[in-house]
mmCIF file of C-alpha atoms in Angstrom:
data_model
loop_
_atom_site.group_PDB
_atom_site.id
_atom_site.type_symbol
_atom_site.label_atom_id
_atom_site.label_comp_id
_atom_site.label_asym_id
_atom_site.label_seq_id
_atom_site.Cartn_x
_atom_site.Cartn_y
_atom_site.Cartn_z
ATOM 1 C CA UNK A 2 181.001 -101.344 -128.513
ATOM 2 C CA UNK A 3 177.922 -102.199 -126.433
ATOM 3 C CA UNK A 4 175.120 -99.675 -126.034
ATOM 4 C CA UNK A 5 175.911 -98.839 -122.446
ATOM 5 C CA UNK A 6 179.576 -98.295 -123.212
ATOM 6 C CA UNK A 7 179.030 -94.971 -124.987
ATOM 7 C CA UNK A 8 176.886 -93.612 -122.166
ATOM 8 C CA UNK A 9 179.441 -94.896 -119.652
ATOM 9 C CA UNK A 10 182.166 -93.185 -121.680
ATOM 10 C CA UNK A 11 180.190 -89.936 -121.627
ATOM 11 C CA UNK A 12 179.797 -90.189 -117.844
ATOM 12 C CA UNK A 13 183.498 -90.923 -117.429
ATOM 13 C CA UNK A 14 184.301 -87.831 -119.502
ATOM 14 C CA UNK A 15 182.603 -85.764 -116.768
ATOM 15 C CA UNK A 16 179.168 -85.273 -118.339
ATOM 16 C CA UNK A 17 176.209 -86.015 -116.045
ATOM 17 C CA UNK A 18 173.413 -87.646 -118.066
ATOM 18 C CA UNK A 19 169.968 -86.401 -117.091
ATOM 19 C CA UNK A 20 166.703 -87.430 -118.744
ATOM 20 C CA UNK A 21 164.648 -84.574 -120.168
ATOM 21 C CA UNK A 22 161.290 -86.181 -119.419
ATOM 22 C CA UNK A 23 159.150 -87.326 -116.506
ATOM 23 C CA UNK A 24 155.739 -88.960 -116.284
ATOM 24 C CA UNK A 25 153.690 -91.031 -113.849
ATOM 25 C CA UNK A 26 153.896 -93.866 -116.381
ATOM 26 C CA UNK A 27 157.728 -93.818 -116.332
ATOM 27 C CA UNK A 28 157.599 -94.038 -112.549
ATOM 28 C CA UNK A 29 154.879 -96.712 -112.339
ATOM 29 C CA UNK A 30 156.333 -99.043 -114.985
ATOM 30 C CA UNK A 31 159.856 -98.928 -113.561
ATOM 31 C CA UNK A 32 161.155 -97.350 -116.783
ATOM 32 C CA UNK A 33 162.906 -94.534 -114.932
ATOM 33 C CA UNK A 34 164.504 -96.973 -112.485
ATOM 34 C CA UNK A 35 165.726 -99.001 -115.489
ATOM 35 C CA UNK A 36 167.329 -95.915 -117.042
ATOM 36 C CA UNK A 37 169.146 -95.177 -113.785
ATOM 37 C CA UNK A 38 170.397 -98.759 -113.649
ATOM 38 C CA UNK A 39 171.175 -99.355 -117.352
ATOM 39 C CA UNK A 40 171.779 -95.978 -119.019
ATOM 40 C CA UNK A 41 173.788 -94.045 -116.409
ATOM 41 C CA UNK A 42 170.944 -91.553 -115.888
ATOM 42 C CA UNK A 43 171.692 -89.495 -112.763
ATOM 43 C CA UNK A 44 168.969 -86.837 -112.867
ATOM 44 C CA UNK A 45 165.720 -85.784 -114.515
ATOM 45 C CA UNK A 46 164.311 -82.462 -115.702
ATOM 46 C CA UNK A 47 160.713 -81.479 -116.312
ATOM 47 C CA UNK A 48 159.047 -78.460 -117.854
ATOM 48 C CA UNK A 49 155.463 -77.395 -118.601
ATOM 49 C CA UNK A 50 155.543 -79.069 -122.043
ATOM 50 C CA UNK A 51 156.669 -82.388 -120.531
ATOM 51 C CA UNK A 52 153.906 -82.305 -117.908
ATOM 52 C CA UNK A 53 151.277 -81.314 -120.510
ATOM 53 C CA UNK A 54 152.264 -84.337 -122.622
ATOM 54 C CA UNK A 55 152.341 -86.694 -119.635
ATOM 55 C CA UNK A 56 148.909 -85.667 -118.376
ATOM 56 C CA UNK A 57 147.211 -85.821 -121.768
ATOM 57 C CA UNK A 58 148.269 -89.429 -122.460
ATOM 58 C CA UNK A 59 147.030 -92.577 -120.747
ATOM 59 C CA UNK A 60 145.233 -93.089 -117.479
ATOM 60 C CA UNK A 61 148.087 -92.965 -114.955
ATOM 61 C CA UNK A 62 146.721 -89.799 -113.291
ATOM 62 C CA UNK A 63 143.015 -90.713 -113.252
ATOM 63 C CA UNK A 64 142.855 -92.128 -109.727
ATOM 64 C CA UNK A 65 144.588 -89.135 -108.163
ATOM 65 C CA UNK A 66 142.464 -86.672 -110.168
ATOM 66 C CA UNK A 67 139.302 -88.459 -108.975
ATOM 67 C CA UNK A 68 140.474 -88.316 -105.364
ATOM 68 C CA UNK A 69 141.337 -84.602 -105.668
ATOM 69 C CA UNK A 70 137.968 -83.888 -107.325
ATOM 70 C CA UNK A 71 136.168 -85.614 -104.443
ATOM 71 C CA UNK A 72 138.152 -83.463 -101.998
ATOM 72 C CA UNK A 73 137.002 -80.363 -103.887
ATOM 73 C CA UNK A 74 140.489 -79.317 -105.042
ATOM 74 C CA UNK A 75 140.538 -76.377 -107.443
ATOM 75 C CA UNK A 76 142.331 -76.415 -110.801
ATOM 76 C CA UNK A 77 145.633 -74.861 -109.683
ATOM 77 C CA UNK A 78 145.683 -77.012 -106.549
ATOM 78 C CA UNK A 79 145.110 -80.155 -108.613
ATOM 79 C CA UNK A 80 147.925 -79.313 -111.043
ATOM 80 C CA UNK A 81 150.226 -78.610 -108.096
ATOM 81 C CA UNK A 82 149.374 -81.963 -106.469
ATOM 82 C CA UNK A 83 149.783 -83.981 -109.674
ATOM 83 C CA UNK A 84 153.103 -82.468 -110.684
ATOM 84 C CA UNK A 85 154.697 -82.344 -107.233
ATOM 85 C CA UNK A 86 153.689 -85.982 -106.593
ATOM 86 C CA UNK A 87 155.638 -87.077 -109.696
ATOM 87 C CA UNK A 88 158.616 -84.923 -108.752
ATOM 88 C CA UNK A 89 158.632 -86.125 -105.134
ATOM 89 C CA UNK A 90 158.485 -89.787 -106.212
ATOM 90 C CA UNK A 91 161.256 -89.239 -108.764
ATOM 91 C CA UNK A 92 163.357 -87.501 -106.089
ATOM 92 C CA UNK A 93 162.958 -90.562 -103.851
ATOM 93 C CA UNK A 94 164.020 -92.813 -106.731
ATOM 94 C CA UNK A 95 167.185 -90.726 -107.252
ATOM 95 C CA UNK A 96 168.009 -90.446 -103.535
ATOM 96 C CA UNK A 97 170.794 -93.054 -103.659
ATOM 97 C CA UNK A 98 172.460 -91.200 -106.556
ATOM 98 C CA UNK A 99 172.106 -87.937 -104.629
ATOM 99 C CA UNK A 100 173.759 -89.488 -101.565
ATOM 100 C CA UNK A 101 176.537 -91.153 -103.588
ATOM 101 C CA UNK A 102 177.452 -87.879 -105.350
ATOM 102 C CA UNK A 103 177.185 -85.639 -102.247
ATOM 103 C CA UNK A 104 174.223 -83.837 -103.775
ATOM 104 C CA UNK A 105 175.789 -83.016 -107.139
ATOM 105 C CA UNK A 106 173.526 -85.421 -109.062
ATOM 106 C CA UNK A 107 170.365 -87.342 -108.268
ATOM 107 C CA UNK A 108 168.498 -84.127 -108.993
ATOM 108 C CA UNK A 109 164.888 -83.607 -110.089
ATOM 109 C CA UNK A 110 163.758 -80.207 -111.393
ATOM 110 C CA UNK A 111 160.318 -78.597 -111.344
ATOM 111 C CA UNK A 112 159.454 -75.316 -113.062
ATOM 112 C CA UNK A 113 157.697 -72.337 -111.507
ATOM 113 C CA UNK A 114 154.406 -71.454 -113.211
ATOM 114 C CA UNK A 115 155.607 -69.942 -116.534
ATOM 115 C CA UNK A 116 152.887 -67.280 -116.375
ATOM 116 C CA UNK A 117 155.033 -65.681 -113.650
ATOM 117 C CA UNK A 118 158.151 -65.322 -115.854
ATOM 118 C CA UNK A 119 157.841 -61.525 -115.865
ATOM 119 C CA UNK A 120 156.931 -61.151 -112.179
ATOM 120 C CA UNK A 121 159.838 -61.270 -109.716
ATOM 121 C CA UNK A 122 157.894 -61.330 -106.448
ATOM 122 C CA UNK A 123 155.415 -64.007 -107.520
ATOM 123 C CA UNK A 124 158.265 -66.148 -108.876
ATOM 124 C CA UNK A 125 160.038 -65.963 -105.483
ATOM 125 C CA UNK A 126 156.823 -66.918 -103.666
ATOM 126 C CA UNK A 127 156.190 -69.826 -106.064
ATOM 127 C CA UNK A 128 159.782 -71.100 -105.706
ATOM 128 C CA UNK A 129 159.372 -71.174 -101.915
ATOM 129 C CA UNK A 130 155.989 -72.918 -102.206
ATOM 130 C CA UNK A 131 157.351 -75.618 -104.548
ATOM 131 C CA UNK A 132 160.387 -76.169 -102.313
ATOM 132 C CA UNK A 133 158.074 -76.733 -99.333
ATOM 133 C CA UNK A 134 155.517 -78.792 -101.267
ATOM 134 C CA UNK A 135 158.030 -81.296 -102.687
ATOM 135 C CA UNK A 136 160.087 -81.284 -99.475
ATOM 136 C CA UNK A 137 163.079 -83.218 -100.818
ATOM 137 C CA UNK A 138 166.714 -82.069 -100.565
ATOM 138 C CA UNK A 139 167.469 -83.228 -104.135
ATOM 139 C CA UNK A 140 164.865 -80.941 -105.703
ATOM 140 C CA UNK A 141 165.867 -78.060 -107.958
ATOM 141 C CA UNK A 142 163.322 -75.330 -108.653
ATOM 142 C CA UNK A 143 163.491 -74.023 -112.211
ATOM 143 C CA UNK A 144 163.388 -70.247 -112.666
ATOM 144 C CA UNK A 145 163.721 -68.680 -116.142
ATOM 145 C CA UNK A 146 166.637 -66.310 -116.785
ATOM 146 C CA UNK A 147 164.431 -63.384 -117.783
ATOM 147 C CA UNK A 148 165.241 -59.868 -116.534
ATOM 148 C CA UNK A 149 162.588 -60.387 -113.862
ATOM 149 C CA UNK A 150 163.807 -63.928 -113.114
ATOM 150 C CA UNK A 151 167.372 -62.906 -112.220
ATOM 151 C CA UNK A 152 166.556 -61.216 -108.870
ATOM 152 C CA UNK A 153 164.172 -64.098 -108.081
ATOM 153 C CA UNK A 154 167.055 -66.549 -108.589
ATOM 154 C CA UNK A 155 169.190 -64.581 -106.119
ATOM 155 C CA UNK A 156 166.355 -64.349 -103.579
ATOM 156 C CA UNK A 157 165.521 -68.080 -103.750
ATOM 157 C CA UNK A 158 169.182 -69.098 -103.351
ATOM 158 C CA UNK A 159 169.437 -66.720 -100.376
ATOM 159 C CA UNK A 160 166.697 -68.854 -98.728
ATOM 160 C CA UNK A 161 168.785 -72.003 -99.233
ATOM 161 C CA UNK A 162 166.756 -73.276 -102.221
ATOM 162 C CA UNK A 163 168.638 -75.161 -104.951
ATOM 163 C CA UNK A 164 167.901 -73.656 -108.367
ATOM 164 C CA UNK A 165 167.947 -74.794 -111.987
ATOM 165 C CA UNK A 166 168.156 -71.568 -114.005
ATOM 166 C CA UNK A 167 166.385 -72.189 -117.305
ATOM 167 C CA UNK A 168 165.871 -70.572 -120.726
ATOM 168 C CA UNK A 169 169.414 -69.198 -121.102
ATOM 169 C CA UNK A 170 170.316 -68.458 -124.725
ATOM 170 C CA UNK A 171 173.080 -65.841 -124.819
ATOM 171 C CA UNK A 172 176.498 -65.738 -123.161
ATOM 172 C CA UNK A 173 175.735 -62.172 -121.985
ATOM 173 C CA UNK A 174 172.648 -63.393 -120.147
ATOM 174 C CA UNK A 175 174.596 -66.368 -118.809
ATOM 175 C CA UNK A 176 177.140 -63.986 -117.228
ATOM 176 C CA UNK A 177 174.214 -62.253 -115.478
ATOM 177 C CA UNK A 178 172.966 -65.652 -114.266
ATOM 178 C CA UNK A 179 176.358 -66.418 -112.705
ATOM 179 C CA UNK A 180 176.332 -62.997 -111.056
ATOM 180 C CA UNK A 181 172.838 -63.746 -109.665
ATOM 181 C CA UNK A 182 174.162 -67.084 -108.378
ATOM 182 C CA UNK A 183 177.127 -65.494 -106.615
ATOM 183 C CA UNK A 184 174.863 -62.825 -105.075
ATOM 184 C CA UNK A 185 172.418 -65.501 -103.882
ATOM 185 C CA UNK A 186 175.186 -67.493 -102.212
ATOM 186 C CA UNK A 187 176.613 -64.372 -100.573
ATOM 187 C CA UNK A 188 173.168 -63.580 -99.142
ATOM 188 C CA UNK A 189 172.599 -67.224 -98.118
ATOM 189 C CA UNK A 190 175.868 -67.153 -96.205
ATOM 190 C CA UNK A 191 174.846 -63.898 -94.501
ATOM 191 C CA UNK A 192 171.501 -65.563 -93.660
ATOM 192 C CA UNK A 193 173.336 -68.401 -91.905
ATOM 193 C CA UNK A 194 172.743 -71.140 -94.510
ATOM 194 C CA UNK A 195 175.325 -73.875 -95.051
ATOM 195 C CA UNK A 196 176.507 -73.268 -98.613
ATOM 196 C CA UNK A 197 177.440 -76.930 -99.026
ATOM 197 C CA UNK A 198 173.729 -77.767 -99.165
ATOM 198 C CA UNK A 199 172.879 -75.358 -101.999
ATOM 199 C CA UNK A 200 173.293 -76.551 -105.589
ATOM 200 C CA UNK A 201 172.508 -74.996 -108.941
ATOM 201 C CA UNK A 202 172.733 -75.625 -112.665
ATOM 202 C CA UNK A 203 172.480 -73.069 -115.477
ATOM 203 C CA UNK A 204 170.439 -74.495 -118.370
ATOM 204 C CA UNK A 205 171.821 -73.245 -121.636
ATOM 205 C CA UNK A 206 169.492 -74.033 -124.563
ATOM 206 C CA UNK A 207 171.257 -75.483 -127.592
ATOM 207 C CA UNK A 208 169.215 -76.703 -130.578
ATOM 208 C CA UNK A 209 166.836 -73.744 -130.708
ATOM 209 C CA UNK A 210 169.795 -71.459 -131.504
ATOM 210 C CA UNK A 211 170.502 -73.376 -134.728
ATOM 211 C CA UNK A 212 166.798 -73.470 -135.592
ATOM 212 C CA UNK A 213 166.498 -69.667 -135.382
ATOM 213 C CA UNK A 214 169.881 -68.779 -136.904
ATOM 214 C CA UNK A 215 169.563 -71.293 -139.769
ATOM 215 C CA UNK A 216 166.135 -69.882 -140.645
ATOM 216 C CA UNK A 217 167.681 -66.403 -140.929
ATOM 217 C CA UNK A 218 170.736 -67.654 -142.843
ATOM 218 C CA UNK A 219 168.521 -69.372 -145.404
ATOM 219 C CA UNK A 220 166.534 -66.161 -145.786
ATOM 220 C CA UNK A 221 169.765 -64.196 -146.451
ATOM 221 C CA UNK A 222 170.663 -66.920 -148.946
ATOM 222 C CA UNK A 223 174.239 -65.905 -149.836
ATOM 223 C CA UNK A 224 177.035 -68.473 -150.113
ATOM 224 C CA UNK A 225 178.667 -66.914 -147.012
ATOM 225 C CA UNK A 226 175.407 -67.312 -145.095
ATOM 226 C CA UNK A 227 174.806 -70.901 -146.203
ATOM 227 C CA UNK A 228 178.368 -71.881 -145.238
ATOM 228 C CA UNK A 229 177.431 -71.049 -141.623
ATOM 229 C CA UNK A 230 174.367 -73.299 -141.392
ATOM 230 C CA UNK A 231 174.474 -75.475 -138.280
ATOM 231 C CA UNK A 232 177.429 -73.620 -136.764
ATOM 232 C CA UNK A 233 175.774 -71.248 -134.273
ATOM 233 C CA UNK A 234 174.463 -73.517 -131.504
ATOM 234 C CA UNK A 235 177.647 -75.461 -130.819
ATOM 235 C CA UNK A 236 179.770 -72.278 -131.027
ATOM 236 C CA UNK A 237 177.389 -70.509 -128.623
ATOM 237 C CA UNK A 238 177.581 -73.370 -126.128
ATOM 238 C CA UNK A 239 181.380 -73.502 -126.284
ATOM 239 C CA UNK A 240 181.475 -69.751 -125.606
ATOM 240 C CA UNK A 241 179.243 -70.340 -122.590
ATOM 241 C CA UNK A 242 181.704 -72.871 -121.210
ATOM 242 C CA UNK A 243 184.570 -70.408 -121.698
ATOM 243 C CA UNK A 244 182.549 -67.865 -119.672
ATOM 244 C CA UNK A 245 181.965 -70.503 -116.971
ATOM 245 C CA UNK A 246 185.726 -71.139 -116.738
ATOM 246 C CA UNK A 247 186.478 -67.412 -116.601
ATOM 247 C CA UNK A 248 183.954 -66.437 -113.913
ATOM 248 C CA UNK A 249 184.523 -69.506 -111.760
ATOM 249 C CA UNK A 250 188.211 -68.611 -111.589
ATOM 250 C CA UNK A 251 187.452 -65.140 -110.157
ATOM 251 C CA UNK A 252 188.343 -63.955 -106.649
ATOM 252 C CA UNK A 253 184.642 -63.519 -105.913
ATOM 253 C CA UNK A 254 184.047 -67.204 -106.611
ATOM 254 C CA UNK A 255 187.162 -68.305 -104.713
ATOM 255 C CA UNK A 256 185.840 -66.600 -101.565
ATOM 256 C CA UNK A 257 182.533 -68.471 -101.904
ATOM 257 C CA UNK A 258 184.265 -71.777 -102.631
ATOM 258 C CA UNK A 259 186.369 -71.301 -99.483
ATOM 259 C CA UNK A 260 183.078 -70.990 -97.564
ATOM 260 C CA UNK A 261 181.938 -74.371 -98.944
ATOM 261 C CA UNK A 262 179.969 -73.281 -102.023
ATOM 262 C CA UNK A 263 179.371 -75.624 -104.966
ATOM 263 C CA UNK A 264 180.077 -74.420 -108.500
ATOM 264 C CA UNK A 265 176.961 -73.847 -110.599
ATOM 265 C CA UNK A 266 177.373 -76.373 -113.388
ATOM 266 C CA UNK A 267 176.448 -75.524 -116.968
ATOM 267 C CA UNK A 268 173.628 -77.724 -118.254
ATOM 268 C CA UNK A 269 173.113 -78.316 -121.969
ATOM 269 C CA UNK A 270 169.352 -78.343 -122.574
ATOM 270 C CA UNK A 271 167.284 -78.680 -125.742
ATOM 271 C CA UNK A 272 169.747 -81.249 -127.083
ATOM 272 C CA UNK A 273 167.337 -83.118 -129.351
ATOM 273 C CA UNK A 274 168.288 -82.328 -132.970
ATOM 274 C CA UNK A 275 165.456 -80.599 -134.858
ATOM 275 C CA UNK A 276 166.949 -80.671 -138.384
ATOM 276 C CA UNK A 277 167.162 -84.173 -139.942
ATOM 277 C CA UNK A 278 170.099 -82.982 -142.079
ATOM 278 C CA UNK A 279 172.278 -82.970 -138.947
ATOM 279 C CA UNK A 280 173.677 -85.855 -136.900
ATOM 280 C CA UNK A 281 171.185 -86.722 -134.165
ATOM 281 C CA UNK A 282 173.964 -86.833 -131.548
ATOM 282 C CA UNK A 283 175.760 -83.578 -132.414
ATOM 283 C CA UNK A 284 174.536 -81.656 -129.349
ATOM 284 C CA UNK A 285 176.022 -84.374 -127.161
ATOM 285 C CA UNK A 286 179.256 -85.565 -128.770
ATOM 286 C CA UNK A 287 180.298 -82.046 -129.862
ATOM 287 C CA UNK A 288 179.744 -80.693 -126.329
ATOM 288 C CA UNK A 289 181.682 -83.146 -124.146
ATOM 289 C CA UNK A 290 183.558 -81.497 -121.270
ATOM 290 C CA UNK A 291 183.990 -82.085 -117.537
ATOM 291 C CA UNK A 292 181.585 -80.691 -114.924
ATOM 292 C CA UNK A 293 178.545 -80.242 -117.159
ATOM 293 C CA UNK A 294 175.100 -81.815 -117.364
ATOM 294 C CA UNK A 295 173.504 -82.899 -120.638
ATOM 295 C CA UNK A 296 169.757 -83.383 -120.287
ATOM 296 C CA UNK A 297 168.448 -85.455 -123.189
ATOM 297 C CA UNK A 298 165.123 -86.726 -124.467
ATOM 298 C CA UNK A 299 165.181 -90.549 -124.412
ATOM 299 C CA UNK A 300 165.335 -90.647 -128.223
ATOM 300 C CA UNK A 301 168.604 -88.666 -128.162
ATOM 301 C CA UNK A 302 169.955 -90.841 -125.337
ATOM 302 C CA UNK A 303 169.254 -93.971 -127.403
ATOM 303 C CA UNK A 304 170.980 -92.416 -130.426
ATOM 304 C CA UNK A 305 174.033 -91.562 -128.300
ATOM 305 C CA UNK A 306 174.108 -95.107 -126.904
ATOM 306 C CA UNK A 307 173.879 -96.507 -130.428
ATOM 307 C CA UNK A 308 176.249 -94.424 -132.543
ATOM 308 C CA UNK A 309 177.665 -91.245 -130.929
ATOM 309 C CA UNK A 310 181.276 -90.593 -131.851
ATOM 310 C CA UNK A 311 182.885 -89.764 -128.532
ATOM 311 C CA UNK A 312 186.402 -88.395 -128.906
ATOM 312 C CA UNK A 313 187.000 -86.899 -125.464
ATOM 313 C CA UNK A 314 186.749 -83.189 -124.621
ATOM 314 C CA UNK A 315 185.259 -81.275 -127.579
ATOM 315 C CA UNK A 316 184.832 -77.918 -125.803
ATOM 316 C CA UNK A 317 187.863 -76.723 -123.809
ATOM 317 C CA UNK A 318 190.108 -74.215 -125.541
ATOM 318 C CA UNK A 319 187.706 -73.606 -128.416
ATOM 319 C CA UNK A 320 186.357 -70.230 -127.286
ATOM 320 C CA UNK A 321 188.300 -68.164 -129.845
ATOM 321 C CA UNK A 322 187.203 -70.456 -132.674
ATOM 322 C CA UNK A 323 183.592 -70.170 -131.449
ATOM 323 C CA UNK A 324 183.832 -66.375 -131.323
ATOM 324 C CA UNK A 325 185.043 -66.502 -134.940
ATOM 325 C CA UNK A 326 181.773 -68.186 -135.918
ATOM 326 C CA UNK A 327 179.793 -65.312 -134.379
ATOM 327 C CA UNK A 328 181.979 -62.727 -136.098
ATOM 328 C CA UNK A 329 181.151 -64.425 -139.422
ATOM 329 C CA UNK A 330 177.445 -64.608 -138.557
ATOM 330 C CA UNK A 331 177.387 -60.865 -137.862
ATOM 331 C CA UNK A 332 179.302 -60.199 -141.094
ATOM 332 C CA UNK A 333 176.791 -62.327 -143.029
ATOM 333 C CA UNK A 334 173.949 -60.118 -141.778
ATOM 334 C CA UNK A 335 172.673 -61.950 -138.681
ATOM 335 C CA UNK A 336 171.480 -59.625 -135.897
ATOM 336 C CA UNK A 337 172.815 -61.812 -133.081
ATOM 337 C CA UNK A 338 171.298 -59.874 -130.114
ATOM 338 C CA UNK A 339 167.899 -60.024 -131.850
ATOM 339 C CA UNK A 340 168.246 -63.806 -132.250
ATOM 340 C CA UNK A 341 168.650 -64.196 -128.481
ATOM 341 C CA UNK A 342 165.816 -61.764 -127.647
ATOM 342 C CA UNK A 343 163.519 -63.680 -130.001
ATOM 343 C CA UNK A 344 164.479 -67.040 -128.514
ATOM 344 C CA UNK A 345 163.881 -65.907 -124.932
ATOM 345 C CA UNK A 346 160.485 -64.417 -125.790
ATOM 346 C CA UNK A 347 159.470 -67.529 -127.711
ATOM 347 C CA UNK A 348 160.763 -69.786 -124.928
ATOM 348 C CA UNK A 349 158.571 -68.077 -122.332
ATOM 349 C CA UNK A 350 155.569 -68.083 -124.702
ATOM 350 C CA UNK A 351 155.971 -71.807 -125.516
ATOM 351 C CA UNK A 352 156.004 -72.730 -121.833
ATOM 352 C CA UNK A 353 152.982 -70.488 -121.166
ATOM 353 C CA UNK A 354 151.108 -72.203 -124.010
ATOM 354 C CA UNK A 355 152.031 -75.647 -122.646
ATOM 355 C CA UNK A 356 150.866 -74.589 -119.178
ATOM 356 C CA UNK A 357 147.544 -73.503 -120.686
ATOM 357 C CA UNK A 358 147.247 -76.918 -122.374
ATOM 358 C CA UNK A 359 148.054 -78.563 -119.048
ATOM 359 C CA UNK A 360 145.319 -76.553 -117.309
ATOM 360 C CA UNK A 361 142.805 -77.450 -120.036
ATOM 361 C CA UNK A 362 143.668 -81.169 -119.825
ATOM 362 C CA UNK A 363 143.303 -81.197 -116.034
ATOM 363 C CA UNK A 364 140.027 -79.216 -116.257
ATOM 364 C CA UNK A 365 138.666 -81.938 -118.547
ATOM 365 C CA UNK A 366 139.874 -84.667 -116.191
ATOM 366 C CA UNK A 367 138.358 -82.949 -113.146
ATOM 367 C CA UNK A 368 135.010 -82.514 -114.926
ATOM 368 C CA UNK A 369 135.054 -86.191 -115.946
ATOM 369 C CA UNK A 370 135.906 -87.242 -112.377
ATOM 370 C CA UNK A 371 133.043 -85.128 -111.015
ATOM 371 C CA UNK A 372 130.747 -86.886 -113.501
#
């Protein structure tokens, strides 16, 4: 089987392949265009960590930083210009995909400043600013699914902004995200927006669940606990899909669909495998189902292309089995709600730390440009 066959097979199974990485270098060298052409990549996601890495390596941003420094741009303004330029150029690159899929794919995501994750009003304002600054219909603004993020998601959708809801870990929180999506569409309709133009994905984080649960299982150390190693993340994701099927079959959704609304697709994020004991394609080939997105680091994409074992749908109808895994985890002594609280808190903190690193890198580059 050739390398592209597996990725083609994944696409044909209904999984949209998005790249979990973006940099000026990928754009300038034509690497991203190559991935669209050769690896069936139909979207790209960014986050503060990705931008921090991109800006700290190489010289691709130097000319623009120098120009911004000469114009007297401040730190936040410079970061905004650098990141939105990459996202705008990527959106233009994906425009044909966007047109060919009626807006379902060809999407590029940019995150609101993670320091605002606990501030609803500032998150709404930032989402509007990013939407205007990038000014491309295939943009998605990323808003975290914190308690404070949920009303911001609704408010941004009500303005006609397409949203990528990020940092979802638990099925309970995912149900709240879907509720926020429905409420946003209902308000958008009342505001006179064409629902056909509004799209959303719900980014459900995968690998970090195993990382946290496995750490706790090893600490418990019983045979029952060790038998559950590596089970939590895939079970959690399959439960999420069961919730998606349930809520998108409701009367509330049917009324929105009749008005032209698009379903909010589940997106499997954090699909790079952290534990070398596990197959490096497990968060792809064990989570194949129609109408989802899998956003992968390039390393994972290459592994899938090389040796993923694709056996068709590995998700539908497995909700009860997945719930059984969580029943066993609870019985083994895992405080499941605490796992998800911990992951959300850590997720926000990691992105804040990356944003700080990004600001420090750009400060250094501005100082260097000013001489």
